[in-house]
Amino acid sequence: MKKHYYLLSAALLLTGAAHAQGTELFFSEYNEGAHQPGLSYNGGASNSTGNEKVLEIFNPTTSAVNLAPYSIRRYSNGAPLGSPLMEEERLMRRTGANVLNSQSTHVVANPEATLLDITRVANQFSASRQNSPVNAATSPNIIQVGGTVWFNGDDAMALVRYPSGTAGLPNVNAGIIIDIIGSIGEQPLLANGNVGGNWSGTNPADGTPAVFVLSANQSIMRRPEVSRGLRANPTPQNVPGSNPPTRNPGGYNIADQWVAYGSAFTGAGGTVNAGAQLYNRLGEHLDYSGPNGVYQSTITSTLEKFNANISVYPNPARGTATVEIKDAKVGNVVVLNNLGQRISAAAKGQGQEKLTLDISGLKAGLYFVQIWSADGQTKIYKELVVQ
């Protein structure tokens, strides 16, 4: 995967997220536990299944927000954008209106979680990994395969909004990513080069000695000043292809936006103590210090205008294809298929330009041309048939 596939450095993404108006939902908490199956961590009330995993979504706006257009996705083990391996599920509250009030949270938990700090605040339990859209009667919230909240530390997570007003419609390519945890398309490795790694990093704001923020065996929450999600896929955490992994300068650092408040590793040398990991901040995001903006209700018109000002031709194409841009500022163009083949082209963001895509190395078939706006807020897909 090439570095120029990504739009903005992690530092630029943080700057935009920390100072923007709070006009859209974003991830506010992520919990991935080290609890062992068959052991009790709640005073003997029940035994853990080893799936104490949770996501929390926060509404920073001044309005109650309808959750019908929203979904969460899991890109497992380095699955890329557009991958058929991606898992996706609608946001749907278990009781009451499917609405998220201003300054409130929506908690989505693994269905096998047993800790009371999780189950008593869960607004939604994720579908089973075995379920798919054909099981609509038992898992009506699935868009593309169940298992979104069965993540491990090396999966990328995304919060998605559909301009149609209904998550999953008209198809998965219509969804706009409004927040990301991790770097989609990367599976972070352990220091020894084996699988089972995580998103990790430190932040000087946490003092010394350095406090590692991890996406595995920790409870982490968004830093108080963060008021919007990461809308463009970050640069990989590690240098692509490096094994053992080499840290990528300017790459994704989860500690830029997240802070740890509960860890399964305590004491000298990081002794494992799964029962010490806290989950007691779930169900609230009271530390939020960012602005409370007016809900961004214009995402549909923005998307339609962006889509109308971009064309791809000829179609079908052989050898090369042209992306013509009129009155739209484009940051990045990627051609991809469900096998992971891709080519990239960087636009200049000038509003009027033509990009030539060399597709001579691609096998014949149907591809998707993924186009990001220069500000990283809008993404569209256009079909391209390669002959």
mmCIF file of C-alpha atoms in Angstrom:
data_model
loop_
_atom_site.group_PDB
_atom_site.id
_atom_site.type_symbol
_atom_site.label_atom_id
_atom_site.label_comp_id
_atom_site.label_asym_id
_atom_site.label_seq_id
_atom_site.Cartn_x
_atom_site.Cartn_y
_atom_site.Cartn_z
ATOM 1 C CA MET A 1 0.000 0.000 0.000
ATOM 2 C CA LYS A 2 1.535 3.313 -1.029
ATOM 3 C CA LYS A 3 1.808 6.326 1.177
ATOM 4 C CA HIS A 4 0.230 8.690 -1.344
ATOM 5 C CA TYR A 5 -3.020 6.761 -1.048
ATOM 6 C CA TYR A 6 -3.771 8.770 2.069
ATOM 7 C CA LEU A 7 -4.919 12.347 2.154
ATOM 8 C CA LEU A 8 -3.608 13.980 5.316
ATOM 9 C CA SER A 9 -0.981 13.355 7.947
ATOM 10 C CA ALA A 10 -2.092 12.364 11.425
ATOM 11 C CA ALA A 11 -1.021 15.774 12.717
ATOM 12 C CA LEU A 12 -3.201 17.645 10.239
ATOM 13 C CA LEU A 13 -6.119 15.370 10.969
ATOM 14 C CA LEU A 14 -5.792 16.050 14.678
ATOM 15 C CA THR A 15 -5.679 19.800 14.120
ATOM 16 C CA GLY A 16 -8.896 19.710 12.118
ATOM 17 C CA ALA A 17 -10.616 17.448 14.603
ATOM 18 C CA ALA A 18 -9.644 19.436 17.671
ATOM 19 C CA HIS A 19 -10.785 22.858 16.449
ATOM 20 C CA ALA A 20 -13.813 22.118 14.259
ATOM 21 C CA GLN A 21 -17.343 22.765 15.460
ATOM 22 C CA GLY A 22 -19.052 19.754 17.009
ATOM 23 C CA THR A 23 -21.552 19.241 14.188
ATOM 24 C CA GLU A 24 -21.451 15.454 13.720
ATOM 25 C CA LEU A 25 -21.365 12.235 15.760
ATOM 26 C CA PHE A 26 -18.013 10.625 16.553
ATOM 27 C CA PHE A 27 -16.491 7.709 18.489
ATOM 28 C CA SER A 28 -15.958 8.718 22.125
ATOM 29 C CA GLU A 29 -14.906 5.448 23.790
ATOM 30 C CA TYR A 30 -13.371 2.109 22.770
ATOM 31 C CA ASN A 31 -12.877 -0.842 25.110
ATOM 32 C CA GLU A 32 -11.101 -4.119 24.349
ATOM 33 C CA GLY A 33 -10.580 -6.390 27.351
ATOM 34 C CA ALA A 34 -8.130 -9.130 28.282
ATOM 35 C CA HIS A 35 -10.708 -11.063 30.298
ATOM 36 C CA GLN A 36 -10.358 -14.837 30.215
ATOM 37 C CA PRO A 37 -13.314 -17.101 29.354
ATOM 38 C CA GLY A 38 -14.756 -18.995 32.294
ATOM 39 C CA LEU A 39 -13.504 -16.593 34.967
ATOM 40 C CA SER A 40 -15.667 -14.177 36.925
ATOM 41 C CA TYR A 41 -14.762 -10.489 37.147
ATOM 42 C CA ASN A 42 -17.989 -9.255 38.741
ATOM 43 C CA GLY A 43 -18.032 -10.927 42.128
ATOM 44 C CA GLY A 44 -19.187 -14.305 40.881
ATOM 45 C CA ALA A 45 -22.396 -13.005 39.313
ATOM 46 C CA SER A 46 -21.372 -14.486 35.969
ATOM 47 C CA ASN A 47 -18.364 -15.792 34.102
ATOM 48 C CA SER A 48 -16.694 -13.870 31.305
ATOM 49 C CA THR A 49 -16.793 -15.146 27.737
ATOM 50 C CA GLY A 50 -13.637 -13.207 26.888
ATOM 51 C CA ASN A 51 -15.603 -10.720 24.804
ATOM 52 C CA GLU A 52 -15.729 -7.582 26.937
ATOM 53 C CA LYS A 53 -15.646 -5.274 23.895
ATOM 54 C CA VAL A 54 -17.520 -1.979 23.508
ATOM 55 C CA LEU A 55 -17.816 1.105 21.305
ATOM 56 C CA GLU A 56 -19.344 4.410 22.369
ATOM 57 C CA ILE A 57 -20.607 7.165 20.057
ATOM 58 C CA PHE A 58 -21.118 10.762 21.212
ATOM 59 C CA ASN A 59 -23.425 13.511 19.969
ATOM 60 C CA PRO A 60 -21.641 16.878 20.422
ATOM 61 C CA THR A 61 -24.335 18.860 18.609
ATOM 62 C CA THR A 62 -27.122 21.015 19.998
ATOM 63 C CA SER A 63 -29.803 18.757 18.460
ATOM 64 C CA ALA A 64 -31.226 15.279 18.942
ATOM 65 C CA VAL A 65 -29.921 13.150 16.052
ATOM 66 C CA ASN A 66 -31.809 10.374 14.267
ATOM 67 C CA LEU A 67 -29.576 7.265 14.213
ATOM 68 C CA ALA A 68 -31.242 5.700 11.149
ATOM 69 C CA PRO A 69 -28.560 6.932 8.681
ATOM 70 C CA TYR A 70 -25.644 5.613 10.776
ATOM 71 C CA SER A 71 -23.668 2.380 10.898
ATOM 72 C CA ILE A 72 -20.423 1.022 12.308
ATOM 73 C CA ARG A 73 -17.920 -0.992 10.308
ATOM 74 C CA ARG A 74 -15.051 -3.327 11.154
ATOM 75 C CA TYR A 75 -12.198 -3.739 8.682
ATOM 76 C CA SER A 76 -10.674 -6.962 10.027
ATOM 77 C CA ASN A 77 -6.985 -7.806 9.835
ATOM 78 C CA GLY A 78 -6.024 -5.164 7.299
ATOM 79 C CA ALA A 79 -9.099 -5.386 5.059
ATOM 80 C CA PRO A 80 -8.963 -2.392 2.669
ATOM 81 C CA LEU A 81 -11.598 0.175 1.781
ATOM 82 C CA GLY A 82 -14.191 -1.438 -0.466
ATOM 83 C CA SER A 83 -13.395 -4.922 0.847
ATOM 84 C CA PRO A 84 -16.126 -7.595 0.833
ATOM 85 C CA LEU A 85 -14.608 -8.755 4.144
ATOM 86 C CA MET A 86 -15.810 -5.577 5.823
ATOM 87 C CA GLU A 87 -18.489 -6.079 8.489
ATOM 88 C CA GLU A 88 -21.207 -3.469 8.918
ATOM 89 C CA GLU A 89 -24.185 -2.983 11.203
ATOM 90 C CA ARG A 90 -26.810 -0.254 11.648
ATOM 91 C CA LEU A 91 -27.064 1.777 14.835
ATOM 92 C CA MET A 92 -30.324 0.818 16.524
ATOM 93 C CA ARG A 93 -31.298 1.449 20.126
ATOM 94 C CA ARG A 94 -32.802 -1.511 21.982
ATOM 95 C CA THR A 95 -35.617 0.538 23.476
ATOM 96 C CA GLY A 96 -37.347 3.816 22.753
ATOM 97 C CA ALA A 97 -36.921 6.109 19.783
ATOM 98 C CA ASN A 98 -33.824 5.528 17.647
ATOM 99 C CA VAL A 99 -32.535 8.996 18.476
ATOM 100 C CA LEU A 100 -29.371 10.196 20.200
ATOM 101 C CA ASN A 101 -29.973 13.272 22.329
ATOM 102 C CA SER A 102 -27.618 16.231 22.474
ATOM 103 C CA GLN A 103 -24.531 15.624 24.667
ATOM 104 C CA SER A 104 -25.490 11.952 25.021
ATOM 105 C CA THR A 105 -23.849 8.658 24.067
ATOM 106 C CA HIS A 106 -24.856 5.485 22.250
ATOM 107 C CA VAL A 107 -23.102 2.361 23.574
ATOM 108 C CA VAL A 108 -22.740 -0.692 21.312
ATOM 109 C CA ALA A 109 -21.525 -3.799 23.146
ATOM 110 C CA ASN A 110 -20.484 -7.301 22.205
ATOM 111 C CA PRO A 111 -23.516 -9.585 22.747
ATOM 112 C CA GLU A 112 -21.445 -11.912 24.961
ATOM 113 C CA ALA A 113 -20.225 -9.191 27.333
ATOM 114 C CA THR A 114 -21.053 -9.987 30.973
ATOM 115 C CA LEU A 115 -19.567 -7.141 33.030
ATOM 116 C CA LEU A 116 -22.283 -5.041 34.642
ATOM 117 C CA ASP A 117 -20.440 -1.825 33.764
ATOM 118 C CA ILE A 118 -21.078 -2.801 30.141
ATOM 119 C CA THR A 119 -24.466 -4.504 30.142
ATOM 120 C CA ARG A 120 -26.258 -1.907 32.262
ATOM 121 C CA VAL A 121 -25.396 0.977 29.899
ATOM 122 C CA ALA A 122 -25.487 -0.848 26.543
ATOM 123 C CA ASN A 123 -27.982 0.741 24.149
ATOM 124 C CA GLN A 124 -27.311 -1.917 21.518
ATOM 125 C CA PHE A 125 -25.756 -5.374 21.357
ATOM 126 C CA SER A 126 -23.862 -6.186 18.182
ATOM 127 C CA ALA A 127 -24.934 -9.110 15.999
ATOM 128 C CA SER A 128 -23.169 -12.457 16.041
ATOM 129 C CA ARG A 129 -20.179 -13.018 13.769
ATOM 130 C CA GLN A 130 -21.959 -15.906 12.086
ATOM 131 C CA ASN A 131 -24.917 -13.847 10.945
ATOM 132 C CA SER A 132 -25.322 -12.203 7.550
ATOM 133 C CA PRO A 133 -28.054 -10.127 5.874
ATOM 134 C CA VAL A 134 -29.957 -13.314 5.013
ATOM 135 C CA ASN A 135 -30.685 -13.669 8.740
ATOM 136 C CA ALA A 136 -32.732 -10.473 8.724
ATOM 137 C CA ALA A 137 -35.378 -11.969 10.992
ATOM 138 C CA THR A 138 -32.904 -12.518 13.834
ATOM 139 C CA SER A 139 -30.342 -9.817 13.007
ATOM 140 C CA PRO A 140 -32.195 -6.973 11.254
ATOM 141 C CA ASN A 141 -29.392 -4.461 11.816
ATOM 142 C CA ILE A 142 -26.785 -6.240 9.693
ATOM 143 C CA ILE A 143 -25.822 -4.536 6.440
ATOM 144 C CA GLN A 144 -22.878 -6.721 5.418
ATOM 145 C CA VAL A 145 -22.044 -9.643 7.734
ATOM 146 C CA GLY A 146 -22.282 -9.519 11.523
ATOM 147 C CA GLY A 147 -19.428 -9.194 13.983
ATOM 148 C CA THR A 148 -18.606 -5.499 14.135
ATOM 149 C CA VAL A 149 -18.022 -5.451 17.899
ATOM 150 C CA TRP A 150 -15.942 -8.626 17.910
ATOM 151 C CA PHE A 151 -12.859 -6.553 17.144
ATOM 152 C CA ASN A 152 -9.344 -7.280 18.295
ATOM 153 C CA GLY A 153 -6.662 -4.654 18.682
ATOM 154 C CA ASP A 154 -5.488 -4.938 15.082
ATOM 155 C CA ASP A 155 -8.793 -4.113 13.357
ATOM 156 C CA ALA A 156 -9.793 -0.696 12.015
ATOM 157 C CA MET A 157 -13.228 0.653 12.976
ATOM 158 C CA ALA A 158 -15.341 3.237 11.146
ATOM 159 C CA LEU A 159 -18.465 5.263 11.878
ATOM 160 C CA VAL A 160 -20.491 5.771 8.698
ATOM 161 C CA ARG A 161 -23.372 8.037 7.666
ATOM 162 C CA TYR A 162 -25.612 7.394 4.650
ATOM 163 C CA PRO A 163 -26.970 10.456 2.795
ATOM 164 C CA SER A 164 -30.096 8.465 1.875
ATOM 165 C CA GLY A 165 -31.228 8.641 5.496
ATOM 166 C CA THR A 166 -31.168 4.845 5.892
ATOM 167 C CA ALA A 167 -27.936 3.010 6.665
ATOM 168 C CA GLY A 168 -27.055 0.532 3.927
ATOM 169 C CA LEU A 169 -29.134 2.199 1.196
ATOM 170 C CA PRO A 170 -28.897 2.312 -1.712
ATOM 171 C CA ASN A 171 -25.706 0.217 -1.215
ATOM 172 C CA VAL A 172 -22.626 0.060 1.008
ATOM 173 C CA ASN A 173 -20.635 2.243 -1.387
ATOM 174 C CA ALA A 174 -22.963 5.172 -0.647
ATOM 175 C CA GLY A 175 -21.892 5.447 2.985
ATOM 176 C CA ILE A 176 -19.650 8.347 4.013
ATOM 177 C CA ILE A 177 -17.039 7.607 6.669
ATOM 178 C CA ILE A 178 -17.220 10.248 9.401
ATOM 179 C CA ASP A 179 -14.793 8.718 11.919
ATOM 180 C CA ILE A 180 -12.042 6.088 11.985
ATOM 181 C CA ILE A 181 -10.113 4.232 14.680
ATOM 182 C CA GLY A 182 -6.877 2.880 13.206
ATOM 183 C CA SER A 183 -5.747 2.964 9.590
ATOM 184 C CA ILE A 184 -8.003 1.086 7.180
ATOM 185 C CA GLY A 185 -6.002 -1.351 5.059
ATOM 186 C CA GLU A 186 -3.295 -1.971 7.674
ATOM 187 C CA GLN A 187 -2.951 -4.837 10.148
ATOM 188 C CA PRO A 188 -0.486 -3.659 12.802
ATOM 189 C CA LEU A 189 1.969 -6.386 13.782
ATOM 190 C CA LEU A 190 3.642 -7.249 17.060
ATOM 191 C CA ALA A 191 7.236 -6.088 17.567
ATOM 192 C CA ASN A 192 8.448 -9.581 16.603
ATOM 193 C CA GLY A 193 6.592 -9.427 13.291
ATOM 194 C CA ASN A 194 3.780 -11.790 14.255
ATOM 195 C CA VAL A 195 0.085 -10.984 13.939
ATOM 196 C CA GLY A 196 -1.858 -9.858 16.997
ATOM 197 C CA GLY A 197 -0.584 -6.296 17.215
ATOM 198 C CA ASN A 198 -2.502 -3.126 17.984
ATOM 199 C CA TRP A 199 -2.773 0.579 17.382
ATOM 200 C CA SER A 200 -0.437 2.196 19.888
ATOM 201 C CA GLY A 201 1.354 5.409 20.743
ATOM 202 C CA THR A 202 2.201 8.012 23.348
ATOM 203 C CA ASN A 203 1.336 11.661 23.828
ATOM 204 C CA PRO A 204 3.526 14.225 25.667
ATOM 205 C CA ALA A 205 0.352 15.586 27.252
ATOM 206 C CA ASP A 206 0.185 12.419 29.364
ATOM 207 C CA GLY A 207 3.476 13.259 31.108
ATOM 208 C CA THR A 208 6.452 11.071 31.940
ATOM 209 C CA PRO A 209 7.173 8.246 32.061
ATOM 210 C CA ALA A 210 5.415 7.738 28.743
ATOM 211 C CA VAL A 211 1.905 6.309 28.961
ATOM 212 C CA PHE A 212 1.092 3.969 26.099
ATOM 213 C CA VAL A 213 -2.388 4.209 24.638
ATOM 214 C CA LEU A 214 -3.360 0.870 23.099
ATOM 215 C CA SER A 215 -6.310 -0.553 21.176
ATOM 216 C CA ALA A 216 -5.892 -3.926 22.918
ATOM 217 C CA ASN A 217 -6.518 -4.732 26.581
ATOM 218 C CA GLN A 218 -7.351 -1.123 27.426
ATOM 219 C CA SER A 219 -10.313 1.176 27.923
ATOM 220 C CA ILE A 220 -9.664 4.409 26.040
ATOM 221 C CA MET A 221 -11.711 7.549 25.439
ATOM 222 C CA ARG A 222 -11.444 10.552 23.146
ATOM 223 C CA ARG A 223 -9.441 13.466 24.487
ATOM 224 C CA PRO A 224 -11.721 16.273 25.753
ATOM 225 C CA GLU A 225 -10.816 18.766 23.020
ATOM 226 C CA VAL A 226 -11.621 16.427 20.100
ATOM 227 C CA SER A 227 -14.897 17.601 18.547
ATOM 228 C CA ARG A 228 -15.033 15.692 15.265
ATOM 229 C CA GLY A 229 -13.983 12.355 13.857
ATOM 230 C CA LEU A 230 -11.199 11.406 11.459
ATOM 231 C CA ARG A 231 -12.867 11.552 8.054
ATOM 232 C CA ALA A 232 -9.862 10.659 5.916
ATOM 233 C CA ASN A 233 -7.973 7.405 6.310
ATOM 234 C CA PRO A 234 -4.742 8.112 8.228
ATOM 235 C CA THR A 235 -1.263 7.259 6.991
ATOM 236 C CA PRO A 236 -0.328 3.721 8.178
ATOM 237 C CA GLN A 237 1.039 3.394 11.699
ATOM 238 C CA ASN A 238 3.958 1.319 10.446
ATOM 239 C CA VAL A 239 5.963 1.457 7.230
ATOM 240 C CA PRO A 240 3.978 -0.700 4.762
ATOM 241 C CA GLY A 241 5.638 -4.070 4.211
ATOM 242 C CA SER A 242 8.090 -3.740 7.118
ATOM 243 C CA ASN A 243 8.504 -6.903 9.202
ATOM 244 C CA PRO A 244 9.350 -6.610 12.033
ATOM 245 C CA PRO A 245 7.293 -3.423 11.864
ATOM 246 C CA THR A 246 9.053 -0.065 11.605
ATOM 247 C CA ARG A 247 7.196 2.941 12.960
ATOM 248 C CA ASN A 248 6.079 5.254 10.159
ATOM 249 C CA PRO A 249 7.196 8.881 10.745
ATOM 250 C CA GLY A 250 4.029 10.966 10.762
ATOM 251 C CA GLY A 251 1.920 7.803 10.678
ATOM 252 C CA TYR A 252 -1.208 7.069 12.695
ATOM 253 C CA ASN A 253 -0.744 7.575 16.433
ATOM 254 C CA ILE A 254 -3.835 6.623 18.402
ATOM 255 C CA ALA A 255 -2.601 8.687 21.376
ATOM 256 C CA ASP A 256 -3.006 11.901 19.377
ATOM 257 C CA GLN A 257 -6.753 11.752 19.977
ATOM 258 C CA TRP A 258 -7.267 9.041 22.588
ATOM 259 C CA VAL A 259 -6.315 8.678 26.254
ATOM 260 C CA ALA A 260 -6.298 5.502 28.373
ATOM 261 C CA TYR A 261 -8.268 5.314 31.611
ATOM 262 C CA GLY A 262 -8.284 1.558 32.300
ATOM 263 C CA SER A 263 -5.728 -1.124 31.480
ATOM 264 C CA ALA A 264 -5.403 -4.877 31.943
ATOM 265 C CA PHE A 265 -1.658 -4.436 32.396
ATOM 266 C CA THR A 266 -0.709 -3.016 35.771
ATOM 267 C CA GLY A 267 2.271 -2.996 38.072
ATOM 268 C CA ALA A 268 5.971 -3.344 37.328
ATOM 269 C CA GLY A 269 6.659 -4.896 33.963
ATOM 270 C CA GLY A 270 3.047 -4.685 32.897
ATOM 271 C CA THR A 271 1.636 -7.572 34.941
ATOM 272 C CA VAL A 272 -1.583 -8.891 33.442
ATOM 273 C CA ASN A 273 -4.572 -8.138 35.661
ATOM 274 C CA ALA A 274 -7.682 -8.230 33.502
ATOM 275 C CA GLY A 275 -9.918 -7.476 36.470
ATOM 276 C CA ALA A 276 -8.205 -4.123 36.981
ATOM 277 C CA GLN A 277 -9.377 -2.778 33.632
ATOM 278 C CA LEU A 278 -12.063 -0.154 34.188
ATOM 279 C CA TYR A 279 -15.228 0.360 32.145
ATOM 280 C CA ASN A 280 -16.912 2.883 34.419
ATOM 281 C CA ARG A 281 -16.773 5.800 31.961
ATOM 282 C CA LEU A 282 -19.126 4.080 29.533
ATOM 283 C CA GLY A 283 -22.433 5.817 28.924
ATOM 284 C CA GLU A 284 -21.154 9.389 29.298
ATOM 285 C CA HIS A 285 -18.583 11.735 27.778
ATOM 286 C CA LEU A 286 -18.637 14.443 30.415
ATOM 287 C CA ASP A 287 -15.008 15.451 29.809
ATOM 288 C CA TYR A 288 -15.917 16.900 26.412
ATOM 289 C CA SER A 289 -14.662 20.481 26.181
ATOM 290 C CA GLY A 290 -15.126 21.111 22.483
ATOM 291 C CA PRO A 291 -17.788 23.353 20.946
ATOM 292 C CA ASN A 292 -21.424 22.325 20.598
ATOM 293 C CA GLY A 293 -22.346 23.061 17.014
ATOM 294 C CA VAL A 294 -25.485 22.885 14.913
ATOM 295 C CA TYR A 295 -26.018 19.400 13.474
ATOM 296 C CA GLN A 296 -24.616 19.056 9.954
ATOM 297 C CA SER A 297 -27.795 18.251 8.042
ATOM 298 C CA THR A 298 -26.476 19.176 4.568
ATOM 299 C CA ILE A 299 -24.398 16.079 3.930
ATOM 300 C CA THR A 300 -26.772 14.917 1.182
ATOM 301 C CA SER A 301 -26.603 18.074 -0.907
ATOM 302 C CA THR A 302 -22.837 18.291 -0.436
ATOM 303 C CA LEU A 303 -22.423 14.729 -1.642
ATOM 304 C CA GLU A 304 -24.729 15.163 -4.618
ATOM 305 C CA LYS A 305 -22.936 18.306 -5.775
ATOM 306 C CA PHE A 306 -19.522 16.693 -5.386
ATOM 307 C CA ASN A 307 -20.664 13.608 -7.294
ATOM 308 C CA ALA A 308 -22.225 15.626 -10.120
ATOM 309 C CA ASN A 309 -19.013 17.580 -10.739
ATOM 310 C CA ILE A 310 -16.828 14.516 -11.325
ATOM 311 C CA SER A 311 -16.908 12.138 -14.282
ATOM 312 C CA VAL A 312 -14.881 9.068 -15.246
ATOM 313 C CA TYR A 313 -14.415 8.114 -18.906
ATOM 314 C CA PRO A 314 -14.214 6.227 -21.171
ATOM 315 C CA ASN A 315 -16.235 3.505 -19.560
ATOM 316 C CA PRO A 316 -15.481 0.697 -20.361
ATOM 317 C CA ALA A 317 -11.789 1.637 -20.543
ATOM 318 C CA ARG A 318 -8.574 -0.013 -21.678
ATOM 319 C CA GLY A 319 -5.058 1.172 -20.842
ATOM 320 C CA THR A 320 -5.991 4.534 -19.340
ATOM 321 C CA ALA A 321 -9.037 6.272 -17.903
ATOM 322 C CA THR A 322 -9.666 9.948 -17.236
ATOM 323 C CA VAL A 323 -11.155 11.521 -14.118
ATOM 324 C CA GLU A 324 -12.494 14.959 -15.041
ATOM 325 C CA ILE A 325 -13.124 17.391 -12.199
ATOM 326 C CA LYS A 326 -15.255 20.521 -12.563
ATOM 327 C CA ASP A 327 -15.906 22.916 -9.684
ATOM 328 C CA ALA A 328 -14.846 20.376 -7.066
ATOM 329 C CA LYS A 329 -11.696 20.189 -4.975
ATOM 330 C CA VAL A 330 -10.404 16.622 -4.995
ATOM 331 C CA GLY A 331 -7.613 15.351 -2.790
ATOM 332 C CA ASN A 332 -7.175 11.733 -3.821
ATOM 333 C CA VAL A 333 -8.411 9.170 -6.341
ATOM 334 C CA VAL A 334 -8.058 5.400 -5.927
ATOM 335 C CA VAL A 335 -9.142 2.599 -8.257
ATOM 336 C CA LEU A 336 -9.790 -0.633 -6.368
ATOM 337 C CA ASN A 337 -11.514 -3.985 -6.658
ATOM 338 C CA ASN A 338 -12.526 -6.666 -4.196
ATOM 339 C CA LEU A 339 -9.165 -8.431 -4.619
ATOM 340 C CA GLY A 340 -7.288 -5.491 -3.175
ATOM 341 C CA GLN A 341 -5.744 -4.352 -6.464
ATOM 342 C CA ARG A 342 -5.451 -0.588 -6.583
ATOM 343 C CA ILE A 343 -3.800 2.360 -8.247
ATOM 344 C CA SER A 344 -3.733 5.908 -6.902
ATOM 345 C CA ALA A 345 -3.544 9.441 -8.242
ATOM 346 C CA ALA A 346 -3.124 12.644 -6.252
ATOM 347 C CA ALA A 347 -5.162 15.639 -7.365
ATOM 348 C CA LYS A 348 -4.010 19.238 -6.900
ATOM 349 C CA GLY A 349 -7.260 20.449 -5.380
ATOM 350 C CA GLN A 350 -7.564 23.196 -7.979
ATOM 351 C CA GLY A 351 -11.239 22.670 -8.772
ATOM 352 C CA GLN A 352 -10.711 22.255 -12.523
ATOM 353 C CA GLU A 353 -8.448 19.417 -13.620
ATOM 354 C CA LYS A 354 -8.150 16.089 -15.381
ATOM 355 C CA LEU A 355 -6.373 13.063 -13.946
ATOM 356 C CA THR A 356 -5.141 10.222 -16.131
ATOM 357 C CA LEU A 357 -5.260 6.800 -14.485
ATOM 358 C CA ASP A 358 -2.910 4.128 -15.834
ATOM 359 C CA ILE A 359 -5.040 0.986 -15.625
ATOM 360 C CA SER A 360 -2.948 -1.086 -18.027
ATOM 361 C CA GLY A 361 -1.791 -3.351 -15.204
ATOM 362 C CA LEU A 362 -5.280 -4.193 -13.970
ATOM 363 C CA LYS A 363 -7.104 -7.354 -14.907
ATOM 364 C CA ALA A 364 -10.367 -7.047 -16.801
ATOM 365 C CA GLY A 365 -13.386 -6.617 -14.547
ATOM 366 C CA LEU A 366 -15.476 -4.211 -12.510
ATOM 367 C CA TYR A 367 -13.631 -1.664 -10.374
ATOM 368 C CA PHE A 368 -14.664 1.199 -8.124
ATOM 369 C CA VAL A 369 -13.119 4.636 -8.455
ATOM 370 C CA GLN A 370 -12.997 6.064 -4.932
ATOM 371 C CA ILE A 371 -12.730 9.860 -4.835
ATOM 372 C CA TRP A 372 -12.081 11.909 -1.689
ATOM 373 C CA SER A 373 -12.614 15.645 -1.398
ATOM 374 C CA ALA A 374 -9.559 17.759 -0.576
ATOM 375 C CA ASP A 375 -10.851 18.474 2.940
ATOM 376 C CA GLY A 376 -11.402 14.777 3.644
ATOM 377 C CA GLN A 377 -15.107 15.259 4.448
ATOM 378 C CA THR A 378 -16.720 13.738 1.356
ATOM 379 C CA LYS A 379 -16.155 10.452 -0.450
ATOM 380 C CA ILE A 380 -17.879 9.013 -3.517
ATOM 381 C CA TYR A 381 -17.544 5.875 -5.625
ATOM 382 C CA LYS A 382 -17.983 5.558 -9.366
ATOM 383 C CA GLU A 383 -17.979 2.288 -11.264
ATOM 384 C CA LEU A 384 -15.348 1.612 -13.938
ATOM 385 C CA VAL A 385 -15.245 -1.405 -16.231
ATOM 386 C CA VAL A 386 -11.695 -2.369 -17.241
ATOM 387 C CA GLN A 387 -11.400 -4.308 -20.486
#
